[in-house]
Amino acid sequence: MNTPIKSERFNGGWVVVMIAGLTVISRGVGFIRELLLASHFGAGTTLDIYYTAFRLPDIIYNLLILGTLSVAFIPIFSAYYNKDKEEALAITNSVINLAGIVMFIVCTILFIGARPLTRLIAPGFRGDEFEQTVQLTRLMLLSPVLFTISSVLGSYLTGIRRFFAISAAPVLYNVGIIFGLYLFYPLWGLIGLGMGVVLGAFLHLLLQAIDAYRHGYSWLPKLDLHHPGVRQIGILFVPRVLALDISYVSLLIASIIGSTLAQGSISVFNLANNLQAVAVGIFALSTVTAIFPVLTDLHAQGAGDKFVMTLRDSIIRILFFMIPVAILILLYRAHIVRLAYGYGKFDWENTILTFNTLGILAFAVISQSMIPLMARAFYAQHNTKTPFLIGLGAMIINVIVSVFAAQHYGVLGIALGFTIASIFNGLVLFLALRLKITHYAQDLETIFDLPLLEAVTKIIAATLAMGITSYVLLYWLADHINTHTVYGIFTQAAISGLGGILVYWAITIVFGFKESTYVFEAVKRLSQRIYRA
């Protein structure tokens, strides 16, 4: 029998806080990783090669596994797990074995064809620059195999609502890359950086394997392609495999177009994109990770009203954080880039180009935060076709705008193409989802439309007050603080930013947002759980 799930304001708050907390740590370590890379190499040839070498392994992993296998696996696994745990484990073993074998074969083929494929991914690379990219790509093709196995184990843990290892594993991945920079690079050059990536992928797998074993999983050399559950996963997997997130396509586009632009263009786009991704990961993906199995269960139970209310509350929660975050990124883009990367070989020219790129990407932050949630709302209903078609349209827009805009604006044109495509994807997904749930709840206007409209209006009003406060303080402090030093830049941004955030917090409390006290309450409940344990 399925366990009933409460629908008022998603009651897994402590889970979201745990995931968000670990995501903060992971993103923090990732930030240190990017800072070290930028200061060591600057935005130039070395980082261009490094980021380009990621494209082939990343695109195949993201296409076949990340956001693909998991969204096909979790709904089917959850349905079986609620009825028969042994059958669910049998499905898990069949999927993990099949996925591992397929990815190994694919990566072997890509290893052999790395040279011509690198020509496609980086058409502007020549000579030693091209040869190093080929070598590094071949080494990094080990990581998708490790990540594939890790992803299935992570999906298993998500299905049984165990989120610690899933959220902590990226920390170890980033640690592995930092090890590569400091221990392996001095010995083997760029190959050493690639070895750090492989080490990080292995640590990512190891942590999730240990946690899965602790929670009932045991590996068996079993591959049952005729099992109904495995066949259902395959049916959901096939259309989803083409619905690649445009954020990954944008990185591929950045490599292809950036290799023909000025040296360092690929690095600049990646560094700017990684900054906006930090906010998306902390405030949006933590909610999405926790809410997906809940939506899946509610759909399985036929609880239409509860499904819609849970989705509505998740949208509000994400927008509560991401609307002000987008404004803060736009307002403080120069401070962020200067504090994040402005050291060592990352010169002023690199800084200007990167914060201008970040300024364009700031307009995509809200849509980038909403896309994963809305897509998974479709996946929870076993609908992979709609997100696929919308994502395909967004990819086409991304390519067309990026190609033409880059001719005039360089790397800024690539950022513009990504942003326009992201907004299109998010907006159309929302409209399609709104249409889809019209027949899913008895009174959609009362339980979805009006509460959402009211919440968004209040969030925008509070954000406007925050932005004005931060802007006034920012320029007032410029006359009283030496902003030519890192300390001065940090002090100016911290004081003015904190002032704006406090205004936002106070106004949202007056407006009655539970999210204003949500973190404190969730941390308290988490502490009580730990104490009772």
Short mmCIF file of C-alpha atoms in Angstrom, two decimals:
data_model
loop_
_atom_site.label_atom_id
_atom_site.label_comp_id
_atom_site.label_asym_id
_atom_site.label_seq_id
_atom_site.Cartn_x
_atom_site.Cartn_y
_atom_site.Cartn_z
CA MET A 1 0.00 0.00 0.00
CA ASN A 2 1.29 3.44 -0.87
CA THR A 3 2.10 5.78 1.97
CA PRO A 4 -0.07 8.90 1.95
CA ILE A 5 1.84 12.10 1.32
CA LYS A 6 0.75 15.43 2.71
CA SER A 7 0.24 18.13 0.12
CA GLU A 8 0.36 21.37 2.06
CA ARG A 9 3.58 23.22 1.33
CA PHE A 10 5.88 20.27 0.65
CA ASN A 11 6.55 18.83 4.11
CA GLY A 12 10.01 17.50 3.30
CA GLY A 13 11.50 20.85 4.28
CA TRP A 14 14.29 19.34 6.29
CA VAL A 15 15.21 17.21 3.27
CA VAL A 16 15.36 20.27 1.03
CA VAL A 17 17.55 22.06 3.58
CA MET A 18 19.90 19.07 3.81
CA ILE A 19 20.15 18.86 0.03
CA ALA A 20 20.56 22.62 -0.28
CA GLY A 21 23.22 22.62 2.45
CA LEU A 22 25.22 19.89 0.75
CA THR A 23 24.70 21.63 -2.57
CA VAL A 24 26.13 24.82 -1.06
CA ILE A 25 29.19 22.86 0.04
CA SER A 26 29.49 21.20 -3.36
CA ARG A 27 29.08 24.47 -5.21
CA GLY A 28 31.53 26.08 -2.81
CA VAL A 29 34.16 23.45 -3.58
CA GLY A 30 33.27 23.79 -7.27
CA PHE A 31 33.74 27.54 -6.97
CA ILE A 32 37.18 26.97 -5.44
CA ARG A 33 37.94 24.60 -8.32
CA GLU A 34 37.03 27.24 -10.92
CA LEU A 35 38.88 29.96 -9.02
CA LEU A 36 42.04 27.85 -8.95
CA LEU A 37 41.77 26.98 -12.64
CA ALA A 38 41.16 30.62 -13.62
CA SER A 39 44.03 31.94 -11.49
CA HIS A 40 46.42 29.25 -12.71
CA PHE A 41 45.71 29.57 -16.42
CA GLY A 42 43.60 32.68 -17.09
CA ALA A 43 41.00 32.69 -19.87
CA GLY A 44 43.24 31.36 -22.60
CA THR A 45 44.34 28.33 -24.61
CA THR A 46 44.86 25.90 -21.72
CA LEU A 47 41.39 26.40 -20.26
CA ASP A 48 39.86 26.37 -23.74
CA ILE A 49 41.37 22.91 -24.30
CA TYR A 50 40.30 21.72 -20.86
CA TYR A 51 36.67 22.81 -21.23
CA THR A 52 36.44 21.57 -24.82
CA ALA A 53 37.71 18.12 -23.81
CA PHE A 54 34.68 17.87 -21.50
CA ARG A 55 32.20 18.32 -24.34
CA LEU A 56 32.25 14.84 -25.87
CA PRO A 57 32.13 12.90 -22.54
CA ASP A 58 29.58 15.34 -21.11
CA ILE A 59 27.27 15.35 -24.12
CA ILE A 60 27.08 11.56 -24.29
CA TYR A 61 26.54 11.19 -20.55
CA ASN A 62 23.96 13.97 -20.38
CA LEU A 63 22.21 12.66 -23.48
CA LEU A 64 21.96 9.04 -22.37
CA ILE A 65 21.99 9.18 -18.58
CA LEU A 66 21.73 12.44 -16.63
CA GLY A 67 18.15 13.66 -16.50
CA THR A 68 17.26 10.85 -18.89
CA LEU A 69 17.63 7.45 -17.28
CA SER A 70 16.73 8.76 -13.84
CA VAL A 71 13.42 10.29 -14.87
CA ALA A 72 12.50 7.07 -16.69
CA PHE A 73 13.75 4.85 -13.87
CA ILE A 74 12.40 6.51 -10.72
CA PRO A 75 8.62 6.43 -11.47
CA ILE A 76 8.75 2.74 -12.45
CA PHE A 77 11.09 1.80 -9.62
CA SER A 78 8.89 3.60 -7.05
CA ALA A 79 5.77 1.81 -8.27
CA TYR A 80 7.47 -1.59 -7.90
CA TYR A 81 9.21 -0.70 -4.63
CA ASN A 82 5.90 0.16 -2.97
CA LYS A 83 4.60 -3.31 -3.89
CA ASP A 84 7.58 -5.66 -4.00
CA LYS A 85 11.07 -4.57 -2.92
CA GLU A 86 12.74 -7.67 -4.38
CA GLU A 87 11.29 -6.95 -7.81
CA ALA A 88 12.45 -3.34 -7.55
CA LEU A 89 15.99 -4.53 -6.73
CA ALA A 90 15.91 -6.93 -9.67
CA ILE A 91 14.94 -4.05 -11.98
CA THR A 92 17.75 -1.94 -10.55
CA ASN A 93 20.35 -4.62 -11.27
CA SER A 94 19.13 -5.13 -14.82
CA VAL A 95 19.21 -1.40 -15.50
CA ILE A 96 22.61 -0.80 -13.92
CA ASN A 97 24.17 -3.69 -15.85
CA LEU A 98 22.58 -2.71 -19.15
CA ALA A 99 23.45 0.97 -18.76
CA GLY A 100 27.03 0.21 -17.78
CA ILE A 101 27.58 -2.12 -20.75
CA VAL A 102 25.99 0.28 -23.25
CA MET A 103 27.97 3.27 -21.97
CA PHE A 104 31.23 1.29 -22.07
CA ILE A 105 30.59 0.33 -25.70
CA VAL A 106 29.61 3.89 -26.66
CA CYS A 107 32.68 5.38 -24.97
CA THR A 108 34.93 2.84 -26.68
CA ILE A 109 33.53 3.87 -30.06
CA LEU A 110 33.98 7.54 -29.16
CA PHE A 111 37.54 6.84 -28.02
CA ILE A 112 38.34 5.41 -31.44
CA GLY A 113 36.62 8.29 -33.24
CA ALA A 114 37.87 11.05 -30.93
CA ARG A 115 39.97 12.74 -33.61
CA PRO A 116 37.25 13.43 -36.22
CA LEU A 117 34.72 14.20 -33.49
CA THR A 118 37.06 16.78 -31.98
CA ARG A 119 37.23 18.39 -35.43
CA LEU A 120 33.47 18.84 -35.24
CA ILE A 121 33.44 20.10 -31.66
CA ALA A 122 36.39 22.47 -32.03
CA PRO A 123 36.74 23.35 -35.74
CA GLY A 124 38.93 26.34 -34.92
CA PHE A 125 41.63 24.35 -33.08
CA ARG A 126 44.91 23.65 -34.89
CA GLY A 127 48.24 21.90 -34.26
CA ASP A 128 49.20 21.16 -30.66
CA GLU A 129 45.98 22.72 -29.39
CA PHE A 130 43.98 20.13 -31.35
CA GLU A 131 46.23 17.18 -30.41
CA GLN A 132 46.03 17.93 -26.68
CA THR A 133 42.25 18.21 -26.90
CA VAL A 134 42.05 14.76 -28.52
CA GLN A 135 44.28 13.17 -25.85
CA LEU A 136 42.41 14.79 -22.98
CA THR A 137 39.03 13.85 -24.47
CA ARG A 138 40.04 10.19 -24.71
CA LEU A 139 41.12 10.12 -21.07
CA MET A 140 37.94 11.84 -19.89
CA LEU A 141 35.80 9.23 -21.69
CA LEU A 142 36.43 7.00 -18.66
CA SER A 143 34.27 9.29 -16.53
CA PRO A 144 30.89 8.68 -18.29
CA VAL A 145 31.19 4.95 -17.56
CA LEU A 146 31.75 5.64 -13.86
CA PHE A 147 29.04 8.31 -13.76
CA THR A 148 26.54 5.99 -15.46
CA ILE A 149 26.79 3.39 -12.71
CA SER A 150 26.76 6.14 -10.10
CA SER A 151 23.65 7.69 -11.66
CA VAL A 152 21.63 4.47 -11.46
CA LEU A 153 22.65 4.04 -7.82
CA GLY A 154 21.66 7.67 -7.23
CA SER A 155 18.27 7.02 -8.84
CA TYR A 156 17.83 4.01 -6.55
CA LEU A 157 18.59 6.17 -3.51
CA THR A 158 16.22 8.90 -4.76
CA GLY A 159 13.48 6.31 -5.20
CA ILE A 160 13.78 5.27 -1.55
CA ARG A 161 14.06 8.93 -0.42
CA ARG A 162 17.72 8.81 0.65
CA PHE A 163 19.34 12.02 -0.52
CA PHE A 164 22.58 12.41 1.45
CA ALA A 165 25.01 10.58 -0.84
CA ILE A 166 23.36 12.00 -3.97
CA SER A 167 23.95 15.53 -2.71
CA ALA A 168 27.40 14.88 -1.21
CA ALA A 169 28.90 12.97 -4.16
CA PRO A 170 29.56 16.13 -6.26
CA VAL A 171 31.76 17.42 -3.43
CA LEU A 172 34.09 14.47 -3.90
CA TYR A 173 34.02 14.95 -7.67
CA ASN A 174 35.24 18.52 -7.31
CA VAL A 175 37.86 17.45 -4.76
CA GLY A 176 39.18 14.94 -7.30
CA ILE A 177 39.62 17.69 -9.92
CA ILE A 178 41.44 19.91 -7.41
CA PHE A 179 43.74 16.97 -6.62
CA GLY A 180 44.40 16.69 -10.33
CA LEU A 181 45.35 20.36 -10.55
CA TYR A 182 47.80 20.28 -7.65
CA LEU A 183 49.15 16.71 -7.70
CA PHE A 184 48.85 15.42 -11.26
CA TYR A 185 49.18 18.54 -13.44
CA PRO A 186 52.73 19.34 -12.26
CA LEU A 187 53.71 15.78 -13.27
CA TRP A 188 51.80 15.20 -16.51
CA GLY A 189 50.44 18.56 -17.65
CA LEU A 190 46.91 18.64 -19.09
CA ILE A 191 46.69 14.85 -18.90
CA GLY A 192 47.06 15.28 -15.14
CA LEU A 193 43.96 17.51 -15.09
CA GLY A 194 42.09 14.75 -16.94
CA MET A 195 43.26 12.21 -14.37
CA GLY A 196 41.79 14.44 -11.67
CA VAL A 197 38.42 14.35 -13.47
CA VAL A 198 38.51 10.54 -13.62
CA LEU A 199 39.49 10.37 -9.93
CA GLY A 200 36.56 12.65 -9.04
CA ALA A 201 34.15 10.45 -11.02
CA PHE A 202 35.41 7.36 -9.20
CA LEU A 203 34.92 9.01 -5.79
CA HIS A 204 31.42 10.10 -6.90
CA LEU A 205 30.58 6.46 -7.65
CA LEU A 206 32.22 5.08 -4.52
CA LEU A 207 30.19 7.21 -2.12
CA GLN A 208 26.84 6.34 -3.72
CA ALA A 209 27.75 2.65 -3.95
CA ILE A 210 28.49 2.56 -0.22
CA ASP A 211 25.26 4.38 0.66
CA ALA A 212 23.16 2.20 -1.66
CA TYR A 213 24.64 -0.93 -0.08
CA ARG A 214 23.83 0.46 3.39
CA HIS A 215 20.21 0.88 2.30
CA GLY A 216 19.53 -2.56 0.93
CA TYR A 217 21.10 -2.66 -2.51
CA SER A 218 23.30 -5.57 -3.53
CA TRP A 219 24.72 -6.01 -7.00
CA LEU A 220 24.00 -9.14 -9.03
CA PRO A 221 25.19 -10.00 -12.58
CA LYS A 222 21.60 -10.03 -13.80
CA LEU A 223 20.22 -8.67 -17.07
CA ASP A 224 16.52 -9.34 -17.68
CA LEU A 225 15.46 -7.32 -20.72
CA HIS A 226 12.04 -8.98 -20.78
CA HIS A 227 11.03 -7.84 -17.29
CA PRO A 228 7.92 -5.60 -17.60
CA GLY A 229 9.49 -2.94 -15.40
CA VAL A 230 12.67 -2.82 -17.47
CA ARG A 231 10.62 -2.62 -20.67
CA GLN A 232 8.55 0.25 -19.21
CA ILE A 233 11.72 2.14 -18.36
CA GLY A 234 12.92 1.61 -21.92
CA ILE A 235 9.66 2.97 -23.33
CA LEU A 236 9.99 6.13 -21.22
CA PHE A 237 13.72 6.38 -21.90
CA VAL A 238 13.64 6.46 -25.71
CA PRO A 239 11.79 9.79 -26.24
CA ARG A 240 13.51 11.38 -23.24
CA VAL A 241 16.97 10.60 -24.62
CA LEU A 242 16.46 13.27 -27.29
CA ALA A 243 15.19 15.88 -24.84
CA LEU A 244 18.66 17.12 -23.93
CA ASP A 245 18.68 20.12 -21.62
CA ILE A 246 19.67 23.24 -23.59
CA SER A 247 22.14 24.14 -20.86
CA TYR A 248 24.30 21.25 -22.06
CA VAL A 249 23.70 22.01 -25.71
CA SER A 250 24.81 25.57 -25.02
CA LEU A 251 28.17 24.31 -23.81
CA LEU A 252 28.60 22.31 -27.00
CA ILE A 253 27.62 25.34 -29.06
CA ALA A 254 30.05 27.46 -27.04
CA SER A 255 32.88 25.06 -27.90
CA ILE A 256 32.03 24.87 -31.60
CA ILE A 257 31.56 28.60 -32.12
CA GLY A 258 34.03 29.69 -29.44
CA SER A 259 36.88 27.74 -31.07
CA THR A 260 36.55 30.04 -34.09
CA LEU A 261 36.47 33.23 -31.99
CA ALA A 262 39.14 35.03 -29.99
CA GLN A 263 41.34 32.93 -27.73
CA GLY A 264 39.71 32.41 -24.34
CA SER A 265 36.10 32.70 -25.56
CA ILE A 266 35.29 29.12 -24.55
CA SER A 267 36.78 29.71 -21.10
CA VAL A 268 34.87 32.95 -20.59
CA PHE A 269 31.51 31.41 -21.41
CA ASN A 270 32.13 28.38 -19.19
CA LEU A 271 33.35 30.47 -16.25
CA ALA A 272 30.35 32.82 -16.48
CA ASN A 273 27.92 29.94 -16.93
CA ASN A 274 29.34 28.15 -13.91
CA LEU A 275 28.64 31.20 -11.75
CA GLN A 276 24.95 31.41 -12.66
CA ALA A 277 24.70 27.63 -12.29
CA VAL A 278 25.76 27.92 -8.64
CA ALA A 279 22.57 29.79 -7.75
CA VAL A 280 20.41 27.43 -9.81
CA GLY A 281 21.94 24.40 -8.13
CA ILE A 282 21.57 25.68 -4.59
CA PHE A 283 18.10 27.16 -4.69
CA ALA A 284 16.32 25.26 -7.46
CA LEU A 285 17.80 21.81 -8.02
CA SER A 286 17.64 20.97 -4.31
CA THR A 287 13.87 21.44 -4.42
CA VAL A 288 13.57 19.54 -7.71
CA THR A 289 15.59 16.59 -6.37
CA ALA A 290 13.36 16.24 -3.33
CA ILE A 291 10.04 16.92 -5.05
CA PHE A 292 10.29 14.57 -8.04
CA PRO A 293 9.60 11.31 -6.15
CA VAL A 294 6.76 13.07 -4.29
CA LEU A 295 5.09 14.13 -7.54
CA THR A 296 5.62 10.63 -8.90
CA ASP A 297 3.86 9.06 -5.91
CA LEU A 298 0.98 11.55 -6.00
CA HIS A 299 0.39 10.82 -9.67
CA ALA A 300 0.46 7.07 -8.98
CA GLN A 301 -2.14 7.58 -6.24
CA GLY A 302 -4.37 9.61 -8.56
CA ALA A 303 -4.23 12.53 -6.12
CA GLY A 304 -4.81 15.29 -8.69
CA ASP A 305 -5.49 18.19 -6.33
CA LYS A 306 -2.52 17.30 -4.14
CA PHE A 307 -0.27 16.96 -7.18
CA VAL A 308 -1.24 20.45 -8.39
CA MET A 309 -0.85 22.03 -4.94
CA THR A 310 2.55 20.42 -4.42
CA LEU A 311 3.67 21.61 -7.85
CA ARG A 312 2.35 25.11 -7.14
CA ASP A 313 4.16 25.35 -3.83
CA SER A 314 7.39 24.15 -5.41
CA ILE A 315 7.13 26.80 -8.13
CA ILE A 316 6.54 29.48 -5.51
CA ARG A 317 9.48 28.27 -3.43
CA ILE A 318 11.86 28.37 -6.37
CA LEU A 319 10.65 31.79 -7.53
CA PHE A 320 10.89 33.10 -3.97
CA PHE A 321 14.64 32.56 -4.12
CA MET A 322 15.44 32.87 -7.80
CA ILE A 323 13.75 36.16 -8.74
CA PRO A 324 15.81 38.15 -6.21
CA VAL A 325 18.92 36.06 -6.97
CA ALA A 326 18.65 36.92 -10.66
CA ILE A 327 18.49 40.63 -9.83
CA LEU A 328 21.43 40.37 -7.45
CA ILE A 329 23.53 38.59 -10.08
CA LEU A 330 22.70 41.29 -12.61
CA LEU A 331 23.44 44.09 -10.15
CA TYR A 332 26.66 42.60 -8.74
CA ARG A 333 27.99 40.81 -11.84
CA ALA A 334 31.26 42.78 -11.84
CA HIS A 335 31.81 42.21 -8.12
CA ILE A 336 31.04 38.50 -8.44
CA VAL A 337 33.46 37.91 -11.28
CA ARG A 338 36.19 40.05 -9.72
CA LEU A 339 35.93 38.22 -6.39
CA ALA A 340 35.51 34.79 -7.96
CA TYR A 341 38.20 34.82 -10.62
CA GLY A 342 40.17 38.06 -10.48
CA TYR A 343 43.47 36.57 -9.33
CA GLY A 344 46.73 35.33 -10.82
CA LYS A 345 46.64 35.14 -14.62
CA PHE A 346 42.96 36.14 -14.88
CA ASP A 347 43.50 39.73 -16.03
CA TRP A 348 41.19 42.75 -16.26
CA GLU A 349 40.28 42.06 -19.88
CA ASN A 350 39.17 38.53 -18.91
CA THR A 351 37.18 40.02 -16.03
CA ILE A 352 35.29 42.54 -18.16
CA LEU A 353 34.34 39.98 -20.81
CA THR A 354 33.26 37.46 -18.19
CA PHE A 355 31.05 39.82 -16.18
CA ASN A 356 29.40 41.10 -19.37
CA THR A 357 28.66 37.49 -20.31
CA LEU A 358 27.32 36.83 -16.80
CA GLY A 359 25.08 39.88 -17.10
CA ILE A 360 23.38 38.34 -20.15
CA LEU A 361 23.11 34.92 -18.50
CA ALA A 362 21.46 36.51 -15.45
CA PHE A 363 18.29 36.89 -17.51
CA ALA A 364 18.20 33.10 -17.92
CA VAL A 365 18.51 32.28 -14.22
CA ILE A 366 14.78 32.16 -13.50
CA SER A 367 13.92 30.02 -16.52
CA GLN A 368 16.91 27.75 -15.87
CA SER A 369 15.58 27.20 -12.36
CA MET A 370 12.04 26.43 -13.48
CA ILE A 371 12.78 24.14 -16.43
CA PRO A 372 13.93 21.10 -14.35
CA LEU A 373 10.86 21.28 -12.09
CA MET A 374 8.32 21.64 -14.90
CA ALA A 375 9.98 18.95 -16.99
CA ARG A 376 9.89 16.54 -14.05
CA ALA A 377 6.24 17.36 -13.46
CA PHE A 378 5.66 15.92 -16.94
CA TYR A 379 7.96 12.96 -16.27
CA ALA A 380 6.09 12.15 -13.06
CA GLN A 381 3.03 11.70 -15.28
CA HIS A 382 5.05 9.43 -17.64
CA ASN A 383 4.97 12.15 -20.29
CA THR A 384 8.39 12.59 -21.94
CA LYS A 385 7.13 13.67 -25.35
CA THR A 386 6.05 17.21 -24.47
CA PRO A 387 9.35 18.31 -22.85
CA PHE A 388 11.18 16.71 -25.77
CA LEU A 389 9.33 18.73 -28.42
CA ILE A 390 9.65 21.97 -26.47
CA GLY A 391 13.33 21.34 -25.76
CA LEU A 392 13.94 20.59 -29.43
CA GLY A 393 12.45 23.95 -30.39
CA ALA A 394 14.61 25.67 -27.78
CA MET A 395 17.74 23.96 -29.12
CA ILE A 396 17.03 25.17 -32.64
CA ILE A 397 16.55 28.73 -31.37
CA ASN A 398 19.78 28.45 -29.38
CA VAL A 399 21.80 27.41 -32.41
CA ILE A 400 20.32 30.02 -34.79
CA VAL A 401 20.67 32.99 -32.42
CA SER A 402 24.13 31.96 -31.20
CA VAL A 403 25.57 31.51 -34.69
CA PHE A 404 24.38 34.88 -35.98
CA ALA A 405 24.92 36.86 -32.76
CA ALA A 406 28.46 35.53 -32.27
CA GLN A 407 29.46 37.02 -35.63
CA HIS A 408 28.82 40.49 -34.23
CA TYR A 409 29.28 40.14 -30.46
CA GLY A 410 31.65 37.20 -30.01
CA VAL A 411 31.14 35.19 -26.83
CA LEU A 412 28.36 37.59 -25.77
CA GLY A 413 26.38 36.34 -28.76
CA ILE A 414 26.67 32.76 -27.50
CA ALA A 415 25.33 33.89 -24.11
CA LEU A 416 22.48 35.73 -25.84
CA GLY A 417 21.48 32.62 -27.78
CA PHE A 418 21.48 30.53 -24.62
CA THR A 419 19.41 33.08 -22.71
CA ILE A 420 16.73 33.52 -25.38
CA ALA A 421 16.41 29.76 -25.85
CA SER A 422 16.20 29.20 -22.09
CA ILE A 423 13.41 31.77 -21.67
CA PHE A 424 11.52 30.21 -24.58
CA ASN A 425 11.92 26.73 -23.09
CA GLY A 426 10.76 27.77 -19.62
CA LEU A 427 7.79 29.83 -20.80
CA VAL A 428 6.42 27.24 -23.23
CA LEU A 429 6.95 24.42 -20.72
CA PHE A 430 4.92 26.36 -18.15
CA LEU A 431 2.07 27.04 -20.59
CA ALA A 432 2.02 23.40 -21.67
CA LEU A 433 2.04 22.20 -18.08
CA ARG A 434 -0.74 24.63 -17.17
CA LEU A 435 -2.81 23.20 -20.03
CA LYS A 436 -1.98 19.64 -19.00
CA ILE A 437 -3.17 20.04 -15.41
CA THR A 438 -6.39 21.79 -16.44
CA HIS A 439 -8.13 18.41 -16.34
CA TYR A 440 -6.05 17.16 -13.42
CA ALA A 441 -7.61 19.18 -10.60
CA GLN A 442 -11.20 20.07 -9.76
CA ASP A 443 -10.71 23.82 -9.24
CA LEU A 444 -7.46 24.86 -10.91
CA GLU A 445 -8.07 28.59 -10.66
CA THR A 446 -8.46 28.46 -6.89
CA ILE A 447 -5.67 26.04 -6.04
CA PHE A 448 -3.11 27.01 -8.70
CA ASP A 449 -3.67 30.18 -10.72
CA LEU A 450 -4.68 32.74 -8.09
CA PRO A 451 -2.25 31.65 -5.33
CA LEU A 452 0.62 31.57 -7.85
CA LEU A 453 -0.24 34.97 -9.33
CA GLU A 454 -0.58 36.52 -5.88
CA ALA A 455 2.74 35.05 -4.71
CA VAL A 456 4.65 36.14 -7.82
CA THR A 457 3.27 39.68 -7.58
CA LYS A 458 4.41 39.95 -3.96
CA ILE A 459 7.83 38.47 -4.75
CA ILE A 460 8.36 40.97 -7.57
CA ALA A 461 7.34 43.88 -5.30
CA ALA A 462 9.73 42.73 -2.58
CA THR A 463 12.50 42.17 -5.13
CA LEU A 464 12.02 45.69 -6.50
CA ALA A 465 12.46 47.12 -3.00
CA MET A 466 15.52 44.92 -2.50
CA GLY A 467 17.05 46.04 -5.80
CA ILE A 468 16.55 49.74 -5.08
CA THR A 469 18.02 49.38 -1.60
CA SER A 470 21.04 47.46 -2.84
CA TYR A 471 21.65 49.89 -5.71
CA VAL A 472 21.51 52.97 -3.46
CA LEU A 473 23.81 51.40 -0.88
CA LEU A 474 26.19 50.16 -3.58
CA TYR A 475 26.85 53.63 -4.96
CA TRP A 476 26.80 55.34 -1.58
CA LEU A 477 29.49 52.97 -0.32
CA ALA A 478 31.59 53.62 -3.42
CA ASP A 479 32.36 57.08 -2.00
CA HIS A 480 33.39 55.70 1.40
CA ILE A 481 35.26 52.48 0.56
CA ASN A 482 38.37 51.88 -1.53
CA THR A 483 36.95 49.65 -4.26
CA HIS A 484 40.35 49.18 -5.90
CA THR A 485 41.14 46.34 -3.49
CA VAL A 486 39.60 42.90 -3.11
CA TYR A 487 38.69 43.72 0.49
CA GLY A 488 36.98 46.93 -0.57
CA ILE A 489 35.02 45.23 -3.36
CA PHE A 490 33.90 42.48 -1.00
CA THR A 491 32.90 44.95 1.73
CA GLN A 492 30.91 47.09 -0.69
CA ALA A 493 29.07 44.10 -2.16
CA ALA A 494 28.50 42.40 1.20
CA ILE A 495 27.06 45.44 2.99
CA SER A 496 24.87 46.65 0.14
CA GLY A 497 23.76 43.13 -0.78
CA LEU A 498 22.94 42.25 2.82
CA GLY A 499 20.97 45.48 3.18
CA GLY A 500 18.86 44.59 0.15
CA ILE A 501 18.36 41.00 1.32
CA LEU A 502 17.19 42.18 4.76
CA VAL A 503 14.64 44.46 3.10
CA TYR A 504 13.43 41.56 0.97
CA TRP A 505 13.24 39.28 4.02
CA ALA A 506 11.29 41.85 6.06
CA ILE A 507 8.78 42.56 3.29
CA THR A 508 8.16 38.88 2.57
CA ILE A 509 7.53 38.26 6.27
CA VAL A 510 4.91 41.02 6.16
CA PHE A 511 3.44 39.38 3.06
CA GLY A 512 3.15 36.12 4.97
CA PHE A 513 5.61 33.95 3.05
CA LYS A 514 6.43 30.80 4.95
CA GLU A 515 9.69 30.58 3.03
CA SER A 516 10.99 33.56 5.01
CA THR A 517 11.26 31.40 8.12
CA TYR A 518 11.38 28.12 6.27
CA VAL A 519 15.14 27.49 6.55
CA PHE A 520 15.21 28.14 10.29
CA GLU A 521 12.24 25.87 10.94
CA ALA A 522 13.62 23.10 8.74
CA VAL A 523 17.05 23.24 10.40
CA LYS A 524 15.35 23.00 13.79
CA ARG A 525 13.36 19.95 12.72
CA LEU A 526 16.47 18.35 11.24
CA SER A 527 18.32 18.91 14.54
CA GLN A 528 15.47 17.30 16.43
CA ARG A 529 15.53 14.29 14.14
CA ILE A 530 19.28 13.90 14.64
CA TYR A 531 18.88 14.25 18.41
CA ARG A 532 16.12 11.61 18.55
CA ALA A 533 18.19 9.27 16.38
#
